[in-house]
């Protein structure tokens, strides 16, 4: 039997294998929070995976815009702790849509996972809403100071990707850092116990860490080094093929949420606060730390692109996969065409504003 130490080593080098993902899917889903309100056995169900970071996705969920737009469907929202868990659920065919970071998507579209999903929306571009924070008193004032320190992050997440990119930029070998795989809330608990010296994570946990720590680098800065990260909305390829009308409706309400963030930040903050169990003031502060695209930006060549012409988000994912391969996180990066084919541009840009 493989030792736990050897298993952890394999997880660091290749991520979770397909077999392990399928085998663990029931456990992962059991540990998630599922909103089962409004279930009707006579209606088909749309299954959405969401995460508790400030985004238009939480506005859509809180205001029940998708439920209102699709009255002939049940809409089931399931909360996940990270993109790695969402990949697991996609492999197990347990969800149709997911809010997931670009690094997990790059991993998901690569071997051994080869998940059949497509990027249909960009929820946000990481800015100061993901960062590396060092606990006060640890003597960490730069990335180079992480050598020999205990640093927590959620493996296979955008934060993990940005941490590896930061170490690479500073010339620090990841093997010289004690990297610990912890989800955001677990990393906060470890921080409070003094079990870790630094954490790379996202909001809202990030703001809690900042109260007793120092920001060393943010994902906004990492992006300037050629390693940007995004939060993406993905859809199962088979679901998109069978229900393009539902995908259109989902994109419209997500676009509506992005517009609200820009045009009515007070209403956006109130909705997000309700989902994060915080104050509208805290939610507003969190929103200011992210980068939220307008509809015009979303469908520009720099991002999603237009119908039949996938944008540079495909290049971003390909670059992320190449970096993950260099870091021995995946065996190899697929060709650019794999990522271009995984951008769902049908009907763009008109579908976002069509009534």
PDB file of N, CA and C in Angstrom, residues 199-272:
ATOM      1  N   UNK A 199       0.241  32.533   4.255  1.00  0.00           N
ATOM      2  CA  UNK A 199      -0.863  31.906   3.517  1.00  0.00           C
ATOM      3  C   UNK A 199      -1.100  32.681   2.227  1.00  0.00           C
ATOM      4  N   UNK A 200      -1.275  31.959   1.127  1.00  0.00           N
ATOM      5  CA  UNK A 200      -1.728  32.576  -0.124  1.00  0.00           C
ATOM      6  C   UNK A 200      -3.165  32.112  -0.329  1.00  0.00           C
ATOM      7  N   UNK A 201      -4.113  33.051  -0.272  1.00  0.00           N
ATOM      8  CA  UNK A 201      -5.520  32.675  -0.377  1.00  0.00           C
ATOM      9  C   UNK A 201      -6.332  33.840  -0.915  1.00  0.00           C
ATOM     10  N   UNK A 202      -7.646  33.715  -0.860  1.00  0.00           N
ATOM     11  CA  UNK A 202      -8.554  34.696  -1.443  1.00  0.00           C
ATOM     12  C   UNK A 202      -9.555  35.184  -0.407  1.00  0.00           C
ATOM     13  N   UNK A 203     -10.336  36.199  -0.823  1.00  0.00           N
ATOM     14  CA  UNK A 203     -11.386  36.747   0.032  1.00  0.00           C
ATOM     15  C   UNK A 203     -12.521  35.735   0.203  1.00  0.00           C
ATOM     16  N   UNK A 204     -13.235  35.803   1.350  1.00  0.00           N
ATOM     17  CA  UNK A 204     -13.096  36.739   2.459  1.00  0.00           C
ATOM     18  C   UNK A 204     -12.040  36.356   3.503  1.00  0.00           C
ATOM     19  N   UNK A 205     -11.511  35.118   3.442  1.00  0.00           N
ATOM     20  CA  UNK A 205     -10.506  34.692   4.424  1.00  0.00           C
ATOM     21  C   UNK A 205      -9.305  35.630   4.416  1.00  0.00           C
ATOM     22  N   UNK A 206      -8.944  36.107   3.247  1.00  0.00           N
ATOM     23  CA  UNK A 206      -7.767  36.969   3.102  1.00  0.00           C
ATOM     24  C   UNK A 206      -7.830  38.181   4.019  1.00  0.00           C
ATOM     25  N   UNK A 207      -8.996  38.818   4.089  1.00  0.00           N
ATOM     26  CA  UNK A 207      -9.114  40.008   4.937  1.00  0.00           C
ATOM     27  C   UNK A 207      -8.926  39.678   6.413  1.00  0.00           C
ATOM     28  N   UNK A 208      -9.320  38.479   6.828  1.00  0.00           N
ATOM     29  CA  UNK A 208      -9.111  38.070   8.224  1.00  0.00           C
ATOM     30  C   UNK A 208      -7.615  37.925   8.508  1.00  0.00           C
ATOM     31  N   UNK A 209      -6.880  37.361   7.562  1.00  0.00           N
ATOM     32  CA  UNK A 209      -5.439  37.185   7.737  1.00  0.00           C
ATOM     33  C   UNK A 209      -4.727  38.529   7.802  1.00  0.00           C
ATOM     34  N   UNK A 210      -5.191  39.487   7.025  1.00  0.00           N
ATOM     35  CA  UNK A 210      -4.548  40.795   6.973  1.00  0.00           C
ATOM     36  C   UNK A 210      -4.603  41.532   8.311  1.00  0.00           C
ATOM     37  N   UNK A 211      -5.552  41.163   9.156  1.00  0.00           N
ATOM     38  CA  UNK A 211      -5.679  41.833  10.458  1.00  0.00           C
ATOM     39  C   UNK A 211      -4.466  41.587  11.347  1.00  0.00           C
ATOM     40  N   UNK A 212      -3.781  40.477  11.124  1.00  0.00           N
ATOM     41  CA  UNK A 212      -2.606  40.165  11.954  1.00  0.00           C
ATOM     42  C   UNK A 212      -1.426  39.738  11.086  1.00  0.00           C
ATOM     43  N   UNK A 213      -1.390  40.261   9.856  1.00  0.00           N
ATOM     44  CA  UNK A 213      -0.313  39.894   8.957  1.00  0.00           C
ATOM     45  C   UNK A 213       0.008  40.992   7.967  1.00  0.00           C
ATOM     46  N   UNK A 214       1.004  40.742   7.148  1.00  0.00           N
ATOM     47  CA  UNK A 214       1.500  41.699   6.163  1.00  0.00           C
ATOM     48  C   UNK A 214       1.376  41.114   4.766  1.00  0.00           C
ATOM     49  N   UNK A 215       0.814  41.897   3.853  1.00  0.00           N
ATOM     50  CA  UNK A 215       0.713  41.452   2.468  1.00  0.00           C
ATOM     51  C   UNK A 215       2.090  41.503   1.809  1.00  0.00           C
ATOM     52  N   UNK A 216       2.519  40.367   1.267  1.00  0.00           N
ATOM     53  CA  UNK A 216       3.826  40.277   0.609  1.00  0.00           C
ATOM     54  C   UNK A 216       3.687  40.506  -0.891  1.00  0.00           C
ATOM     55  N   UNK A 217       2.673  39.913  -1.492  1.00  0.00           N
ATOM     56  CA  UNK A 217       2.419  40.114  -2.918  1.00  0.00           C
ATOM     57  C   UNK A 217       0.958  39.783  -3.199  1.00  0.00           C
ATOM     58  N   UNK A 218       0.357  40.487  -4.154  1.00  0.00           N
ATOM     59  CA  UNK A 218      -1.015  40.206  -4.563  1.00  0.00           C
ATOM     60  C   UNK A 218      -1.022  39.612  -5.964  1.00  0.00           C
ATOM     61  N   UNK A 219      -2.147  39.010  -6.330  1.00  0.00           N
ATOM     62  CA  UNK A 219      -2.263  38.441  -7.672  1.00  0.00           C
ATOM     63  C   UNK A 219      -2.282  39.526  -8.742  1.00  0.00           C
ATOM     64  N   UNK A 220      -2.623  40.745  -8.358  1.00  0.00           N
ATOM     65  CA  UNK A 220      -2.551  41.859  -9.306  1.00  0.00           C
ATOM     66  C   UNK A 220      -1.100  42.054  -9.754  1.00  0.00           C
ATOM     67  N   UNK A 221      -0.165  41.967  -8.791  1.00  0.00           N
ATOM     68  CA  UNK A 221       1.252  42.121  -9.117  1.00  0.00           C
ATOM     69  C   UNK A 221       1.772  40.905  -9.872  1.00  0.00           C
ATOM     70  N   UNK A 222       1.349  39.716  -9.463  1.00  0.00           N
ATOM     71  CA  UNK A 222       1.780  38.492 -10.152  1.00  0.00           C
ATOM     72  C   UNK A 222       1.361  38.545 -11.622  1.00  0.00           C
ATOM     73  N   UNK A 223       0.201  39.139 -11.893  1.00  0.00           N
ATOM     74  CA  UNK A 223      -0.277  39.262 -13.278  1.00  0.00           C
ATOM     75  C   UNK A 223       0.686  40.076 -14.126  1.00  0.00           C
ATOM     76  N   UNK A 224       1.328  41.083 -13.518  1.00  0.00           N
ATOM     77  CA  UNK A 224       2.276  41.914 -14.279  1.00  0.00           C
ATOM     78  C   UNK A 224       3.534  41.128 -14.635  1.00  0.00           C
ATOM     79  N   UNK A 225       3.735  39.983 -14.007  1.00  0.00           N
ATOM     80  CA  UNK A 225       4.877  39.111 -14.331  1.00  0.00           C
ATOM     81  C   UNK A 225       4.502  38.088 -15.405  1.00  0.00           C
ATOM     82  N   UNK A 226       3.319  38.250 -15.995  1.00  0.00           N
ATOM     83  CA  UNK A 226       2.890  37.348 -17.061  1.00  0.00           C
ATOM     84  C   UNK A 226       2.112  36.149 -16.582  1.00  0.00           C
ATOM     85  N   UNK A 227       1.630  36.172 -15.319  1.00  0.00           N
ATOM     86  CA  UNK A 227       0.880  35.038 -14.778  1.00  0.00           C
ATOM     87  C   UNK A 227      -0.451  35.503 -14.179  1.00  0.00           C
ATOM     88  N   UNK A 228      -1.350  36.066 -15.012  1.00  0.00           N
ATOM     89  CA  UNK A 228      -2.653  36.496 -14.492  1.00  0.00           C
ATOM     90  C   UNK A 228      -3.535  35.304 -14.148  1.00  0.00           C
ATOM     91  N   UNK A 229      -4.454  35.511 -13.225  1.00  0.00           N
ATOM     92  CA  UNK A 229      -5.430  34.474 -12.881  1.00  0.00           C
ATOM     93  C   UNK A 229      -6.834  35.066 -12.946  1.00  0.00           C
ATOM     94  N   UNK A 230      -7.795  34.213 -13.242  1.00  0.00           N
ATOM     95  CA  UNK A 230      -9.178  34.634 -13.426  1.00  0.00           C
ATOM     96  C   UNK A 230     -10.095  33.698 -12.660  1.00  0.00           C
ATOM     97  N   UNK A 231     -11.300  34.176 -12.363  1.00  0.00           N
ATOM     98  CA  UNK A 231     -12.372  33.299 -11.901  1.00  0.00           C
ATOM     99  C   UNK A 231     -13.336  33.151 -13.064  1.00  0.00           C
ATOM    100  N   UNK A 232     -13.586  31.917 -13.449  1.00  0.00           N
ATOM    101  CA  UNK A 232     -14.332  31.629 -14.668  1.00  0.00           C
ATOM    102  C   UNK A 232     -15.650  30.917 -14.382  1.00  0.00           C
ATOM    103  N   UNK A 233     -16.587  31.104 -15.282  1.00  0.00           N
ATOM    104  CA  UNK A 233     -17.819  30.331 -15.263  1.00  0.00           C
ATOM    105  C   UNK A 233     -17.716  29.273 -16.344  1.00  0.00           C
ATOM    106  N   UNK A 234     -17.776  28.000 -15.961  1.00  0.00           N
ATOM    107  CA  UNK A 234     -17.658  26.913 -16.932  1.00  0.00           C
ATOM    108  C   UNK A 234     -18.950  26.106 -16.975  1.00  0.00           C
ATOM    109  N   UNK A 235     -19.158  25.446 -18.098  1.00  0.00           N
ATOM    110  CA  UNK A 235     -20.346  24.628 -18.285  1.00  0.00           C
ATOM    111  C   UNK A 235     -19.941  23.302 -18.908  1.00  0.00           C
ATOM    112  N   UNK A 236     -20.573  22.238 -18.480  1.00  0.00           N
ATOM    113  CA  UNK A 236     -20.349  20.922 -19.061  1.00  0.00           C
ATOM    114  C   UNK A 236     -20.625  20.971 -20.563  1.00  0.00           C
ATOM    115  N   UNK A 237     -19.715  20.438 -21.358  1.00  0.00           N
ATOM    116  CA  UNK A 237     -19.878  20.462 -22.816  1.00  0.00           C
ATOM    117  C   UNK A 237     -21.150  19.749 -23.260  1.00  0.00           C
ATOM    118  N   UNK A 238     -21.455  18.636 -22.609  1.00  0.00           N
ATOM    119  CA  UNK A 238     -22.664  17.898 -22.989  1.00  0.00           C
ATOM    120  C   UNK A 238     -23.919  18.685 -22.632  1.00  0.00           C
ATOM    121  N   UNK A 239     -23.899  19.387 -21.490  1.00  0.00           N
ATOM    122  CA  UNK A 239     -25.052  20.193 -21.099  1.00  0.00           C
ATOM    123  C   UNK A 239     -25.233  21.343 -22.090  1.00  0.00           C
ATOM    124  N   UNK A 240     -24.119  22.000 -22.465  1.00  0.00           N
ATOM    125  CA  UNK A 240     -24.195  23.119 -23.406  1.00  0.00           C
ATOM    126  C   UNK A 240     -24.743  22.668 -24.757  1.00  0.00           C
ATOM    127  N   UNK A 241     -24.374  21.459 -25.173  1.00  0.00           N
ATOM    128  CA  UNK A 241     -24.861  20.934 -26.449  1.00  0.00           C
ATOM    129  C   UNK A 241     -26.357  20.646 -26.391  1.00  0.00           C
ATOM    130  N   UNK A 242     -26.811  20.098 -25.255  1.00  0.00           N
ATOM    131  CA  UNK A 242     -28.210  19.697 -25.128  1.00  0.00           C
ATOM    132  C   UNK A 242     -29.132  20.854 -24.729  1.00  0.00           C
ATOM    133  N   UNK A 243     -28.577  21.870 -24.040  1.00  0.00           N
ATOM    134  CA  UNK A 243     -29.409  22.962 -23.511  1.00  0.00           C
ATOM    135  C   UNK A 243     -28.783  24.333 -23.777  1.00  0.00           C
ATOM    136  N   UNK A 244     -28.540  24.682 -25.046  1.00  0.00           N
ATOM    137  CA  UNK A 244     -27.925  25.977 -25.337  1.00  0.00           C
ATOM    138  C   UNK A 244     -28.767  27.158 -24.864  1.00  0.00           C
ATOM    139  N   UNK A 245     -30.096  26.982 -24.819  1.00  0.00           N
ATOM    140  CA  UNK A 245     -30.971  28.059 -24.352  1.00  0.00           C
ATOM    141  C   UNK A 245     -30.745  28.350 -22.876  1.00  0.00           C
ATOM    142  N   UNK A 246     -30.493  27.307 -22.084  1.00  0.00           N
ATOM    143  CA  UNK A 246     -30.220  27.501 -20.652  1.00  0.00           C
ATOM    144  C   UNK A 246     -28.883  28.209 -20.467  1.00  0.00           C
ATOM    145  N   UNK A 247     -27.902  27.816 -21.269  1.00  0.00           N
ATOM    146  CA  UNK A 247     -26.591  28.472 -21.187  1.00  0.00           C
ATOM    147  C   UNK A 247     -26.729  29.952 -21.530  1.00  0.00           C
ATOM    148  N   UNK A 248     -27.537  30.273 -22.531  1.00  0.00           N
ATOM    149  CA  UNK A 248     -27.767  31.669 -22.896  1.00  0.00           C
ATOM    150  C   UNK A 248     -28.384  32.441 -21.735  1.00  0.00           C
ATOM    151  N   UNK A 249     -29.375  31.849 -21.097  1.00  0.00           N
ATOM    152  CA  UNK A 249     -30.040  32.507 -19.969  1.00  0.00           C
ATOM    153  C   UNK A 249     -29.070  32.705 -18.818  1.00  0.00           C
ATOM    154  N   UNK A 250     -28.279  31.688 -18.546  1.00  0.00           N
ATOM    155  CA  UNK A 250     -27.287  31.793 -17.469  1.00  0.00           C
ATOM    156  C   UNK A 250     -26.285  32.913 -17.749  1.00  0.00           C
ATOM    157  N   UNK A 251     -25.819  33.007 -19.002  1.00  0.00           N
ATOM    158  CA  UNK A 251     -24.870  34.071 -19.345  1.00  0.00           C
ATOM    159  C   UNK A 251     -25.518  35.447 -19.201  1.00  0.00           C
ATOM    160  N   UNK A 252     -26.782  35.566 -19.551  1.00  0.00           N
ATOM    161  CA  UNK A 252     -27.471  36.851 -19.450  1.00  0.00           C
ATOM    162  C   UNK A 252     -27.576  37.325 -17.997  1.00  0.00           C
ATOM    163  N   UNK A 253     -27.914  36.415 -17.087  1.00  0.00           N
ATOM    164  CA  UNK A 253     -28.047  36.847 -15.690  1.00  0.00           C
ATOM    165  C   UNK A 253     -26.679  37.125 -15.073  1.00  0.00           C
ATOM    166  N   UNK A 254     -25.657  36.393 -15.505  1.00  0.00           N
ATOM    167  CA  UNK A 254     -24.306  36.693 -15.026  1.00  0.00           C
ATOM    168  C   UNK A 254     -23.852  38.066 -15.542  1.00  0.00           C
ATOM    169  N   UNK A 255     -24.187  38.380 -16.797  1.00  0.00           N
ATOM    170  CA  UNK A 255     -23.855  39.690 -17.351  1.00  0.00           C
ATOM    171  C   UNK A 255     -24.622  40.794 -16.622  1.00  0.00           C
ATOM    172  N   UNK A 256     -25.843  40.500 -16.252  1.00  0.00           N
ATOM    173  CA  UNK A 256     -26.649  41.461 -15.482  1.00  0.00           C
ATOM    174  C   UNK A 256     -25.995  41.752 -14.135  1.00  0.00           C
ATOM    175  N   UNK A 257     -25.433  40.720 -13.531  1.00  0.00           N
ATOM    176  CA  UNK A 257     -24.766  40.897 -12.239  1.00  0.00           C
ATOM    177  C   UNK A 257     -23.506  41.747 -12.383  1.00  0.00           C
ATOM    178  N   UNK A 258     -22.738  41.514 -13.435  1.00  0.00           N
ATOM    179  CA  UNK A 258     -21.549  42.340 -13.665  1.00  0.00           C
ATOM    180  C   UNK A 258     -21.940  43.799 -13.864  1.00  0.00           C
ATOM    181  N   UNK A 259     -23.039  44.020 -14.588  1.00  0.00           N
ATOM    182  CA  UNK A 259     -23.503  45.381 -14.822  1.00  0.00           C
ATOM    183  C   UNK A 259     -23.905  46.033 -13.501  1.00  0.00           C
ATOM    184  N   UNK A 260     -24.522  45.267 -12.613  1.00  0.00           N
ATOM    185  CA  UNK A 260     -24.914  45.825 -11.325  1.00  0.00           C
ATOM    186  C   UNK A 260     -23.697  46.220 -10.491  1.00  0.00           C
ATOM    187  N   UNK A 261     -22.645  45.421 -10.549  1.00  0.00           N
ATOM    188  CA  UNK A 261     -21.421  45.750  -9.821  1.00  0.00           C
ATOM    189  C   UNK A 261     -20.896  47.117 -10.258  1.00  0.00           C
ATOM    190  N   UNK A 262     -20.997  47.403 -11.557  1.00  0.00           N
ATOM    191  CA  UNK A 262     -20.507  48.681 -12.082  1.00  0.00           C
ATOM    192  C   UNK A 262     -21.508  49.819 -11.860  1.00  0.00           C
ATOM    193  N   UNK A 263     -22.799  49.544 -12.082  1.00  0.00           N
ATOM    194  CA  UNK A 263     -23.803  50.616 -12.087  1.00  0.00           C
ATOM    195  C   UNK A 263     -24.461  50.861 -10.740  1.00  0.00           C
ATOM    196  N   UNK A 264     -24.557  49.825  -9.917  1.00  0.00           N
ATOM    197  CA  UNK A 264     -25.221  49.961  -8.617  1.00  0.00           C
ATOM    198  C   UNK A 264     -24.450  49.161  -7.568  1.00  0.00           C
ATOM    199  N   UNK A 265     -23.231  49.606  -7.243  1.00  0.00           N
ATOM    200  CA  UNK A 265     -22.396  48.851  -6.308  1.00  0.00           C
ATOM    201  C   UNK A 265     -23.032  48.655  -4.937  1.00  0.00           C
ATOM    202  N   UNK A 266     -23.924  49.564  -4.551  1.00  0.00           N
ATOM    203  CA  UNK A 266     -24.591  49.417  -3.251  1.00  0.00           C
ATOM    204  C   UNK A 266     -25.492  48.179  -3.244  1.00  0.00           C
ATOM    205  N   UNK A 267     -26.287  48.017  -4.302  1.00  0.00           N
ATOM    206  CA  UNK A 267     -27.152  46.835  -4.400  1.00  0.00           C
ATOM    207  C   UNK A 267     -26.314  45.565  -4.533  1.00  0.00           C
ATOM    208  N   UNK A 268     -25.231  45.650  -5.303  1.00  0.00           N
ATOM    209  CA  UNK A 268     -24.346  44.488  -5.465  1.00  0.00           C
ATOM    210  C   UNK A 268     -23.734  44.087  -4.126  1.00  0.00           C
ATOM    211  N   UNK A 269     -23.274  45.058  -3.375  1.00  0.00           N
ATOM    212  CA  UNK A 269     -22.649  44.783  -2.073  1.00  0.00           C
ATOM    213  C   UNK A 269     -23.647  44.181  -1.097  1.00  0.00           C
ATOM    214  N   UNK A 270     -24.876  44.660  -1.138  1.00  0.00           N
ATOM    215  CA  UNK A 270     -25.910  44.131  -0.238  1.00  0.00           C
ATOM    216  C   UNK A 270     -26.189  42.660  -0.537  1.00  0.00           C
ATOM    217  N   UNK A 271     -26.275  42.308  -1.819  1.00  0.00           N
ATOM    218  CA  UNK A 271     -26.546  40.922  -2.202  1.00  0.00           C
ATOM    219  C   UNK A 271     -25.386  40.012  -1.821  1.00  0.00           C
ATOM    220  N   UNK A 272     -24.167  40.460  -2.094  1.00  0.00           N
ATOM    221  CA  UNK A 272     -22.986  39.654  -1.779  1.00  0.00           C
ATOM    222  C   UNK A 272     -22.820  39.508  -0.266  1.00  0.00           C
TER     223      UNK A 272
END
